[in-house]
Short mmCIF file of C-alpha atoms in Angstrom, two decimals:
data_model
loop_
_atom_site.label_atom_id
_atom_site.label_comp_id
_atom_site.label_asym_id
_atom_site.label_seq_id
_atom_site.Cartn_x
_atom_site.Cartn_y
_atom_site.Cartn_z
CA UNK O 1 5.61 -44.49 -8.85
CA UNK O 2 2.48 -45.58 -6.94
CA UNK O 3 -0.10 -43.09 -5.75
CA UNK O 4 0.79 -43.70 -2.12
CA UNK O 5 4.54 -43.22 -2.62
CA UNK O 6 3.99 -40.18 -4.83
CA UNK O 7 1.66 -38.70 -2.20
CA UNK O 8 4.36 -39.07 0.45
CA UNK O 9 6.92 -37.35 -1.79
CA UNK O 10 4.56 -34.53 -2.71
CA UNK O 11 3.36 -34.13 0.88
CA UNK O 12 6.92 -33.61 2.05
CA UNK O 13 7.56 -31.09 -0.69
CA UNK O 14 4.41 -29.12 0.19
CA UNK O 15 6.20 -27.71 3.22
CA UNK O 16 8.86 -26.31 0.90
CA UNK O 17 11.74 -28.46 2.09
CA UNK O 18 15.14 -26.83 1.72
CA UNK O 19 17.00 -30.14 1.31
CA UNK O 20 19.79 -30.72 -1.20
CA UNK O 21 17.21 -32.29 -3.50
CA UNK O 22 15.39 -28.98 -3.91
CA UNK O 23 13.71 -28.57 -7.26
CA UNK O 24 15.23 -26.06 -9.65
CA UNK O 25 13.29 -24.27 -12.39
CA UNK O 26 14.14 -25.28 -15.93
CA UNK O 27 13.06 -22.78 -18.58
CA UNK O 28 12.41 -25.11 -21.48
CA UNK O 29 9.24 -25.84 -23.41
CA UNK O 30 8.12 -28.28 -20.70
CA UNK O 31 8.90 -26.19 -17.64
CA UNK O 32 5.20 -25.83 -16.79
CA UNK O 33 4.88 -29.64 -16.78
CA UNK O 34 8.23 -30.89 -15.47
CA UNK O 35 10.58 -29.61 -12.77
CA UNK O 36 14.19 -30.79 -12.50
CA UNK O 37 15.88 -31.51 -9.17
CA UNK O 38 19.56 -30.95 -8.43
CA UNK O 39 20.26 -34.65 -9.08
CA UNK O 40 18.76 -34.48 -12.57
CA UNK O 41 15.49 -36.20 -11.72
CA UNK O 42 12.39 -34.70 -13.36
CA UNK O 43 9.29 -34.20 -11.23
CA UNK O 44 5.74 -33.95 -12.53
CA UNK O 45 4.43 -30.47 -11.72
CA UNK O 46 0.83 -31.32 -10.91
CA UNK O 47 0.92 -31.01 -7.11
CA UNK O 48 4.29 -29.35 -6.78
CA UNK O 49 6.91 -27.50 -8.81
CA UNK O 50 10.05 -25.38 -8.29
CA UNK O 51 7.93 -22.26 -8.68
CA UNK O 52 5.37 -23.67 -6.27
CA UNK O 53 8.02 -24.23 -3.61
CA UNK O 54 9.57 -20.79 -4.07
CA UNK O 55 6.21 -19.11 -3.52
CA UNK O 56 5.48 -21.25 -0.47
CA UNK O 57 8.82 -20.25 1.04
CA UNK O 58 8.06 -16.57 0.52
CA UNK O 59 4.55 -16.80 2.00
CA UNK O 60 5.83 -18.63 5.08
CA UNK O 61 8.61 -16.09 5.50
CA UNK O 62 6.05 -13.28 5.36
CA UNK O 63 4.17 -14.97 8.22
CA UNK O 64 7.22 -15.74 10.37
CA UNK O 65 7.85 -17.13 12.89
CA UNK O 66 4.58 -19.00 13.36
CA UNK O 67 3.67 -20.41 9.92
CA UNK O 68 5.32 -23.83 9.59
CA UNK O 69 3.70 -25.14 6.42
CA UNK O 70 2.04 -23.71 3.31
CA UNK O 71 -0.34 -25.28 0.79
CA UNK O 72 -1.09 -23.43 -2.43
CA UNK O 73 -4.56 -23.76 -3.92
CA UNK O 74 -6.29 -22.81 -7.15
CA UNK O 75 -8.37 -20.12 -5.42
CA UNK O 76 -9.21 -18.62 -2.06
CA UNK O 77 -12.37 -20.69 -1.88
CA UNK O 78 -10.41 -23.86 -2.52
CA UNK O 79 -8.12 -22.88 0.35
CA UNK O 80 -11.13 -22.81 2.69
CA UNK O 81 -12.54 -26.04 1.26
CA UNK O 82 -9.23 -27.92 1.48
CA UNK O 83 -8.67 -26.82 5.07
CA UNK O 84 -12.13 -27.93 6.17
CA UNK O 85 -11.97 -31.23 4.29
CA UNK O 86 -8.61 -32.01 5.86
CA UNK O 87 -9.93 -31.32 9.36
CA UNK O 88 -13.29 -33.07 8.95
CA UNK O 89 -11.91 -36.22 7.30
CA UNK O 90 -9.25 -36.58 9.99
CA UNK O 91 -12.02 -36.35 12.62
CA UNK O 92 -14.63 -38.44 10.80
CA UNK O 93 -15.63 -40.31 13.96
CA UNK O 94 -16.37 -37.14 15.94
CA UNK O 95 -19.37 -34.84 15.99
CA UNK O 96 -18.16 -31.42 14.85
CA UNK O 97 -19.58 -27.93 15.23
CA UNK O 98 -18.66 -25.59 12.38
CA UNK O 99 -19.20 -22.15 13.88
CA UNK O 100 -18.83 -19.21 11.52
CA UNK O 101 -19.29 -15.46 11.36
CA UNK O 102 -22.59 -14.16 10.00
CA UNK O 103 -20.72 -11.69 7.75
CA UNK O 104 -18.40 -13.39 5.27
CA UNK O 105 -17.59 -13.47 1.58
CA UNK O 106 -20.83 -14.83 0.10
CA UNK O 107 -19.40 -18.11 -1.22
CA UNK O 108 -18.04 -19.17 2.18
CA UNK O 109 -21.42 -19.97 3.81
CA UNK O 110 -22.50 -21.66 0.57
CA UNK O 111 -19.53 -23.97 0.94
CA UNK O 112 -20.40 -24.64 4.58
CA UNK O 113 -23.96 -25.61 3.63
CA UNK O 114 -22.61 -28.04 1.03
CA UNK O 115 -20.13 -29.55 3.50
CA UNK O 116 -22.90 -30.10 6.07
CA UNK O 117 -24.87 -32.05 3.45
CA UNK O 118 -21.86 -34.22 2.63
CA UNK O 119 -20.68 -34.88 6.19
CA UNK O 120 -23.45 -35.88 8.60
CA UNK O 121 -21.19 -35.36 11.61
CA UNK O 122 -20.96 -31.60 10.91
CA UNK O 123 -23.48 -29.16 12.40
CA UNK O 124 -23.51 -25.50 11.34
CA UNK O 125 -23.88 -22.51 13.63
CA UNK O 126 -23.71 -18.79 12.76
CA UNK O 127 -22.49 -16.10 15.18
CA UNK O 128 -22.23 -12.32 15.23
CA UNK O 129 -18.54 -11.56 15.84
CA UNK O 130 -19.45 -8.25 17.49
CA UNK O 131 -21.32 -10.03 20.30
CA UNK O 132 -18.39 -11.47 22.24
CA UNK O 133 -20.33 -12.14 25.46
CA UNK O 134 -22.94 -14.15 23.56
CA UNK O 135 -20.16 -16.13 21.85
CA UNK O 136 -18.57 -16.98 25.19
CA UNK O 137 -21.95 -18.07 26.58
CA UNK O 138 -22.54 -20.32 23.57
CA UNK O 139 -19.18 -22.02 23.99
CA UNK O 140 -19.64 -22.46 27.73
CA UNK O 141 -23.16 -23.77 27.18
CA UNK O 142 -24.33 -25.19 23.84
CA UNK O 143 -20.83 -25.99 22.52
CA UNK O 144 -19.21 -26.96 25.84
CA UNK O 145 -16.83 -29.96 25.83
CA UNK O 146 -17.30 -30.48 22.09
CA UNK O 147 -15.01 -30.32 19.07
CA UNK O 148 -15.53 -26.85 17.62
CA UNK O 149 -14.26 -25.47 14.32
CA UNK O 150 -14.36 -21.67 14.39
CA UNK O 151 -14.18 -19.73 11.11
CA UNK O 152 -14.18 -15.96 10.69
CA UNK O 153 -12.56 -13.20 8.67
CA UNK O 154 -9.95 -11.03 10.38
CA UNK O 155 -11.83 -8.00 9.04
CA UNK O 156 -15.21 -8.90 7.60
CA UNK O 157 -16.39 -8.47 4.02
CA UNK O 158 -17.85 -5.93 3.43
CA UNK O 159 -18.32 -3.89 6.61
CA UNK O 160 -15.02 -4.39 8.41
CA UNK O 161 -16.18 -6.08 11.62
CA UNK O 162 -13.37 -7.52 13.75
CA UNK O 163 -13.46 -10.59 15.99
CA UNK O 164 -12.18 -10.01 19.52
CA UNK O 165 -9.24 -12.42 19.55
CA UNK O 166 -8.85 -12.04 23.32
CA UNK O 167 -11.80 -14.38 23.93
CA UNK O 168 -10.22 -17.31 22.07
CA UNK O 169 -8.53 -18.57 25.24
CA UNK O 170 -11.94 -18.84 26.94
CA UNK O 171 -13.45 -20.56 23.91
CA UNK O 172 -10.56 -23.02 23.86
CA UNK O 173 -10.95 -23.76 27.57
CA UNK O 174 -14.67 -24.44 27.13
CA UNK O 175 -14.15 -26.82 24.18
CA UNK O 176 -13.01 -30.41 23.98
CA UNK O 177 -10.96 -29.15 21.04
CA UNK O 178 -10.99 -25.76 19.31
CA UNK O 179 -9.72 -25.41 15.74
CA UNK O 180 -9.57 -21.79 14.60
CA UNK O 181 -9.39 -20.77 10.95
CA UNK O 182 -8.96 -17.10 10.01
CA UNK O 183 -9.53 -15.74 6.51
CA UNK O 184 -7.04 -12.87 6.22
CA UNK O 185 -7.77 -11.85 2.61
CA UNK O 186 -9.09 -8.42 3.60
CA UNK O 187 -5.88 -7.44 5.41
CA UNK O 188 -2.85 -9.55 4.40
CA UNK O 189 0.05 -10.07 6.80
CA UNK O 190 1.14 -6.47 6.19
CA UNK O 191 -1.71 -5.14 8.32
CA UNK O 192 -2.24 -8.10 10.65
CA UNK O 193 -0.77 -11.59 11.02
CA UNK O 194 -3.42 -13.75 12.77
CA UNK O 195 -0.74 -16.21 13.89
CA UNK O 196 0.36 -13.67 16.49
CA UNK O 197 -2.65 -15.01 18.43
CA UNK O 198 -1.60 -18.46 19.64
CA UNK O 199 -5.06 -20.04 19.36
CA UNK O 200 -5.15 -19.48 15.58
CA UNK O 201 -4.39 -22.79 13.84
CA UNK O 202 -4.86 -21.91 10.17
CA UNK O 203 -4.74 -18.76 8.07
CA UNK O 204 -6.37 -18.88 4.65
CA UNK O 205 -6.29 -16.20 2.00
CA UNK O 206 -7.11 -15.50 -1.59
CA UNK O 207 -3.93 -14.68 -3.51
CA UNK O 208 -6.02 -13.12 -6.27
CA UNK O 209 -6.32 -9.75 -4.60
CA UNK O 210 -3.31 -8.18 -2.90
CA UNK O 211 -0.68 -10.90 -3.24
CA UNK O 212 -0.99 -11.17 -7.04
CA UNK O 213 -2.09 -7.53 -7.40
CA UNK O 214 -5.13 -8.82 -9.28
CA UNK O 215 -3.09 -10.56 -11.99
CA UNK O 216 -4.24 -14.16 -11.49
CA UNK O 217 -6.46 -16.36 -9.34
CA UNK O 218 -4.98 -18.35 -6.48
CA UNK O 219 -5.17 -19.15 -2.78
CA UNK O 220 -3.13 -20.37 0.18
CA UNK O 221 -3.47 -22.25 3.44
CA UNK O 222 -0.92 -21.63 6.18
CA UNK O 223 -0.74 -23.83 9.27
CA UNK O 224 0.90 -23.39 12.64
CA UNK O 225 2.32 -26.92 12.41
CA UNK O 226 3.22 -29.39 9.65
CA UNK O 227 1.06 -32.03 11.29
CA UNK O 228 -1.98 -29.74 11.13
CA UNK O 229 -1.52 -29.40 7.36
CA UNK O 230 -1.26 -33.14 6.69
CA UNK O 231 -4.96 -33.79 6.05
CA UNK O 232 -5.33 -30.70 3.86
CA UNK O 233 -2.31 -31.63 1.73
CA UNK O 234 -3.39 -35.25 1.27
CA UNK O 235 -6.88 -34.15 0.21
CA UNK O 236 -5.38 -31.76 -2.33
CA UNK O 237 -3.04 -34.38 -3.80
CA UNK O 238 -5.60 -37.17 -4.20
CA UNK O 239 -8.05 -34.72 -5.77
CA UNK O 240 -5.48 -33.65 -8.36
CA UNK O 241 -5.11 -30.04 -7.28
CA UNK O 242 -2.87 -28.02 -9.59
CA UNK O 243 -1.53 -24.49 -9.35
CA UNK O 244 0.28 -23.49 -12.52
CA UNK O 245 4.01 -22.76 -12.15
CA UNK O 246 3.35 -19.68 -14.27
CA UNK O 247 0.75 -18.43 -11.79
CA UNK O 248 3.20 -19.12 -8.96
CA UNK O 249 5.75 -16.91 -10.71
CA UNK O 250 3.18 -14.15 -11.14
CA UNK O 251 2.07 -14.24 -7.52
CA UNK O 252 5.63 -14.37 -6.19
CA UNK O 253 6.69 -11.41 -8.33
CA UNK O 254 3.86 -9.26 -7.01
CA UNK O 255 3.90 -10.63 -3.45
CA UNK O 256 7.45 -9.30 -3.14
CA UNK O 257 6.11 -5.75 -3.59
CA UNK O 258 2.97 -6.11 -1.48
CA UNK O 259 4.31 -3.84 1.28
CA UNK O 260 4.57 -0.85 -1.04
CA UNK O 261 1.14 -1.45 -2.54
CA UNK O 262 -0.61 -1.83 0.81
CA UNK O 263 1.13 1.32 2.05
CA UNK O 264 0.03 3.34 -1.00
CA UNK O 265 -3.61 2.23 -0.93
CA UNK O 266 -3.80 2.69 2.86
CA UNK O 267 -2.68 6.32 2.78
CA UNK O 268 -5.18 7.19 0.06
CA UNK O 269 -7.97 5.28 1.83
CA UNK O 270 -7.48 7.33 4.97
CA UNK O 271 -7.68 10.58 3.01
CA UNK O 272 -10.77 9.55 1.04
CA UNK O 273 -12.61 8.65 4.23
CA UNK O 274 -11.43 11.42 6.57
CA UNK O 275 -11.26 14.32 4.13
CA UNK O 276 -14.16 13.55 1.82
CA UNK O 277 -16.70 10.81 2.53
CA UNK O 278 -17.43 11.49 6.22
CA UNK O 279 -18.02 15.15 5.35
CA UNK O 280 -20.26 14.63 2.30
CA UNK O 281 -23.98 15.32 2.97
CA UNK O 282 -25.14 12.43 0.77
CA UNK O 283 -22.97 9.88 2.56
CA UNK O 284 -24.97 8.78 5.59
CA UNK O 285 -22.47 6.30 7.03
CA UNK O 286 -18.98 4.95 6.36
CA UNK O 287 -18.26 1.39 7.48
CA UNK O 288 -14.54 1.17 8.13
CA UNK O 289 -12.87 0.40 11.49
CA UNK O 290 -10.82 3.56 10.98
CA UNK O 291 -13.96 5.57 11.86
CA UNK O 292 -14.45 6.25 15.57
CA UNK O 293 -18.16 5.40 15.23
CA UNK O 294 -17.40 1.92 13.87
CA UNK O 295 -18.09 -0.90 16.38
CA UNK O 296 -14.62 -2.38 15.78
CA UNK O 297 -12.63 0.86 16.00
CA UNK O 298 -11.08 -0.02 19.38
CA UNK O 299 -10.21 -3.55 18.23
CA UNK O 300 -8.50 -2.17 15.14
CA UNK O 301 -6.19 -0.13 17.34
CA UNK O 302 -5.54 -3.18 19.51
CA UNK O 303 -4.76 -5.73 16.81
CA UNK O 304 -3.78 -3.80 13.70
CA UNK O 305 -0.65 -2.32 15.23
CA UNK O 306 0.53 -0.93 11.92
CA UNK O 307 -2.52 1.33 11.61
CA UNK O 308 -0.21 3.84 13.33
CA UNK O 309 1.93 3.57 10.19
CA UNK O 310 -1.17 4.38 8.10
CA UNK O 311 -1.74 0.72 7.19
CA UNK O 312 -5.49 0.06 7.11
CA UNK O 313 -7.92 -1.99 4.98
CA UNK O 314 -8.48 -0.32 1.62
CA UNK O 315 -11.94 -1.79 1.02
CA UNK O 316 -15.04 -0.48 2.80
CA UNK O 317 -18.69 0.46 2.34
CA UNK O 318 -20.59 3.70 2.54
CA UNK O 319 -24.33 4.26 2.88
CA UNK O 320 -26.43 6.36 0.49
CA UNK O 321 -30.14 6.94 0.01
CA UNK O 322 -31.76 4.95 -2.79
CA UNK O 323 -32.69 1.44 -3.79
CA UNK O 324 -30.11 -1.07 -4.95
CA UNK O 325 -31.53 -0.90 -8.48
CA UNK O 326 -31.29 2.90 -8.65
CA UNK O 327 -27.78 2.99 -7.19
CA UNK O 328 -26.57 0.28 -9.56
CA UNK O 329 -27.73 2.28 -12.56
CA UNK O 330 -25.60 5.21 -11.39
CA UNK O 331 -22.56 3.02 -10.69
CA UNK O 332 -22.79 1.34 -14.10
CA UNK O 333 -22.87 4.70 -15.89
CA UNK O 334 -19.93 6.19 -13.97
CA UNK O 335 -17.10 7.30 -16.25
CA UNK O 336 -14.23 7.64 -13.76
CA UNK O 337 -14.35 4.81 -11.23
CA UNK O 338 -14.45 1.25 -12.58
CA UNK O 339 -17.49 -0.86 -11.75
CA UNK O 340 -16.04 -4.36 -11.30
CA UNK O 341 -15.98 -7.08 -8.68
CA UNK O 342 -12.90 -8.08 -6.63
CA UNK O 343 -10.26 -5.77 -5.14
CA UNK O 344 -6.51 -5.27 -4.81
CA UNK O 345 -6.11 -3.89 -8.34
CA UNK O 346 -4.27 -0.80 -9.59
CA UNK O 347 -7.27 1.48 -9.88
CA UNK O 348 -10.23 2.05 -7.58
CA UNK O 349 -13.58 0.41 -8.24
CA UNK O 350 -17.12 0.05 -6.96
CA UNK O 351 -18.56 -3.43 -6.54
CA UNK O 352 -21.53 -4.78 -8.59
CA UNK O 353 -23.12 -6.36 -5.50
CA UNK O 354 -24.25 -3.52 -3.19
CA UNK O 355 -26.47 -4.34 -0.22
CA UNK O 356 -29.87 -2.71 0.26
CA UNK O 357 -31.49 -2.05 3.61
CA UNK O 358 -34.82 -0.23 4.10
CA UNK O 359 -34.47 2.04 1.07
CA UNK O 360 -30.77 2.71 1.62
CA UNK O 361 -27.86 1.09 -0.19
CA UNK O 362 -24.33 0.27 0.95
CA UNK O 363 -21.77 0.77 -1.82
CA UNK O 364 -18.46 -1.08 -1.58
CA UNK O 365 -15.39 0.87 -2.68
CA UNK O 366 -11.96 -0.65 -3.24
CA UNK O 367 -9.08 1.84 -3.35
CA UNK O 368 -6.44 1.03 -5.98
CA UNK O 369 -2.75 0.98 -5.16
CA UNK O 370 -1.81 3.23 -8.11
CA UNK O 371 -4.79 5.54 -7.76
CA UNK O 372 -4.70 9.01 -6.24
CA UNK O 373 -6.92 11.01 -3.93
CA UNK O 374 -7.94 13.62 -6.49
CA UNK O 375 -9.12 11.12 -9.11
CA UNK O 376 -11.06 9.04 -6.59
CA UNK O 377 -12.81 12.08 -5.15
CA UNK O 378 -13.70 13.24 -8.65
CA UNK O 379 -15.17 9.81 -9.35
CA UNK O 380 -17.13 9.76 -6.11
CA UNK O 381 -18.46 13.26 -6.75
CA UNK O 382 -19.72 12.08 -10.14
CA UNK O 383 -21.56 9.17 -8.51
CA UNK O 384 -22.97 11.11 -5.56
CA UNK O 385 -24.22 13.95 -7.77
CA UNK O 386 -26.64 11.50 -9.42
CA UNK O 387 -28.01 10.07 -6.18
#
């Protein structure tokens, strides 16, 4: 089969077609390499597989009714990269503004810098998502009547800032074209589905955290239309993207129980913040939209409707006195709470990359879905007693 004909076949399958030729898993020694269809034809599992399609179907169902196509990726970062490459290549003859939040997962702006070096028609701009009036002014002035790609996290890493989605209609009206990409890793669809806002075109997420429960690395791109996903899918296929059928099985197994895990970690997070951290004399600030003093508290109540059901982000930061170096020494020596990067795992952990500001340090805490209030508080007391 030629590359072009194979690309067409794989591109159609990426949207998890439910035709009579649907791939069926075959548990033999080659099931990770070959997938058998109902007519007995064996497909090469590089860009697609029965397990791949089953996971795509589940992820689209979880984002109903707006998600029309899903592309699996090897990681969350690849999901962002594939989305941007698909958009930029399809608009190679246009000048593009890539406008992004000034608080993101650290590798995202690194990717943007690299993309701007590779594509001379892309210009980068950083915005503060909390300054909605300034954003509107920029779009009605500097970015007016231009093609604008807007990228932000639904709840920012690490301090939980929320973009005011209500201004997207104004940004769209001011633009020649507005393409909005939302990274929903911090929340998952259980807390907030960005597609409920009609101006959102793509939702990207790491599957490593909540969807796989920390069991394997993966990512996804969801699009509001199949046509919008075309460039992303083609870029993935020609670049030989592969997501292991085994990893698809792992993610699907744990994604089916994500509701229970988010519920468990949310309830404990609320208790840890409200009953312990905000009352502790050594904790000078808690950055979580749950807190009334947080700049995005009102937006959380507006958009995260299920916060009334106790569903809230289970990752946040808190401020303590001390340099980053001193605080890290305490975190590394802690005997109760793990000191590891990433989040979404069973047990709670502090992150190895705290941020320092004028002699104070912001510690990131991720609450585990099988952890309990008493153990977490005991671990925090151990840490705070040495600061």
